Coordinates of C-alpha atoms in Angstrom, one line a residue:
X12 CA 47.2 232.5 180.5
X13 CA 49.7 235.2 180.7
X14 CA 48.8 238.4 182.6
X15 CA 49.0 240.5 179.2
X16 CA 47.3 238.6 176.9
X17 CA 44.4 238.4 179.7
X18 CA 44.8 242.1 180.4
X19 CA 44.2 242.6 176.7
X20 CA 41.3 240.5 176.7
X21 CA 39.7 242.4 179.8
X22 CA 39.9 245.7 177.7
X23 CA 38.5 244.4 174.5
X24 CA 35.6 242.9 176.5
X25 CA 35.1 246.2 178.3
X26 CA 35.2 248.3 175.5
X27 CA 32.5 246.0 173.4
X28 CA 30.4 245.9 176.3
X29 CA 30.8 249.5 176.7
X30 CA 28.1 252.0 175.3
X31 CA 28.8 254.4 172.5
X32 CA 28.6 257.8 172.8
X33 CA 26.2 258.0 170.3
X34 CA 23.4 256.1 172.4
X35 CA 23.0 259.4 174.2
X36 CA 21.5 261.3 170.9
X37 CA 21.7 264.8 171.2
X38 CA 18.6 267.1 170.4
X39 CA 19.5 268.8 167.2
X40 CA 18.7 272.6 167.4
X41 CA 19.1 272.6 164.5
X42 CA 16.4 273.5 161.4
X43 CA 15.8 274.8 158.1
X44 CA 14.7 278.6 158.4
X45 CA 13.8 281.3 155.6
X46 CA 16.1 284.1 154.9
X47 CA 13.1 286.1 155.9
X48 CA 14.0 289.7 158.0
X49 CA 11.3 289.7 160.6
X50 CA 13.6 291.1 163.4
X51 CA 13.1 289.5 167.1
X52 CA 15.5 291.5 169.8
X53 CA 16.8 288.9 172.4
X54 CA 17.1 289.1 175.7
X55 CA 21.1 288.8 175.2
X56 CA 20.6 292.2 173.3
X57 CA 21.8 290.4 169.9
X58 CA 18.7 291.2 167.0
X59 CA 17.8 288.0 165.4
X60 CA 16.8 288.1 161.4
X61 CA 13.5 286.4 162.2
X62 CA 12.1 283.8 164.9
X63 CA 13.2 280.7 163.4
X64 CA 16.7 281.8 163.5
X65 CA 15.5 283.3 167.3
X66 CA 14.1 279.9 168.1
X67 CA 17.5 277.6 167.1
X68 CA 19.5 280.6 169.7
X69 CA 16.9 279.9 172.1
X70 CA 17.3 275.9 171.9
X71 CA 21.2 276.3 172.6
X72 CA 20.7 278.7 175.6
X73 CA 17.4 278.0 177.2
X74 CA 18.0 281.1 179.5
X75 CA 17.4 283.2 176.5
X76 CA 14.2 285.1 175.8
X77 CA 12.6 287.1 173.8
X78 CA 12.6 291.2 174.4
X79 CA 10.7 292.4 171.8
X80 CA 9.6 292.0 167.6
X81 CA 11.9 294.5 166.4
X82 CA 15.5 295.2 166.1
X83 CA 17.5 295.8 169.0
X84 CA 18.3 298.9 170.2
X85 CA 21.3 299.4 168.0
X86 CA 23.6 301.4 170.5
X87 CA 23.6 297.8 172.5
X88 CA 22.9 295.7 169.9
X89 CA 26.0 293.2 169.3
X90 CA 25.7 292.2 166.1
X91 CA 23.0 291.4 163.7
X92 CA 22.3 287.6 165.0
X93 CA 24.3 285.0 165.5
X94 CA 26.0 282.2 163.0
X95 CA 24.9 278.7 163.9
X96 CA 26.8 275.7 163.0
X97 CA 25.0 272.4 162.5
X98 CA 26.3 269.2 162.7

């Protein structure tokens, strides 16, 4: 056998044997929330519309809590929430 058709052949066989990225299945943070304004003030000082929308920050930064109900207090508030982007 010649050394690249058997060098080939190693690849293939490692990359079938190989395991797909997907296999490793990601928790989804994200979920369907109301449009609801039921203000929750997060520890990163950012005022979330309501705790669903809190809830889907907290799952993609676990080091985030919650401050208060209530907006934030607007001279160090950030913005009004944040825009999530689901996959």
């Amino acid at each position: 056998m010649r050394p690249a058709v058997l060098v080939s052949t190693v690849i293939v066989v490692v990359l079938l044997m190989a395991r797909p990225l997907t296999s490793f299945k990601m928790p989804s943070c994200c979920k369907p929330c109301t449009r609801e304004r039921n203000p929750v003030c997060g520890s990163d000082t950012v005022t979330y519309a309501n705790p669903c929308l809190f809830s889907i920050a907290q799952c993609q930064n676990r080091k985030l809590t919650m401050r208060h109900m209530g907006e934030c207090n607007p001279r160090n508030n950030h913005g009004w929430g944040r825009t999530f982007i689901c996959l």
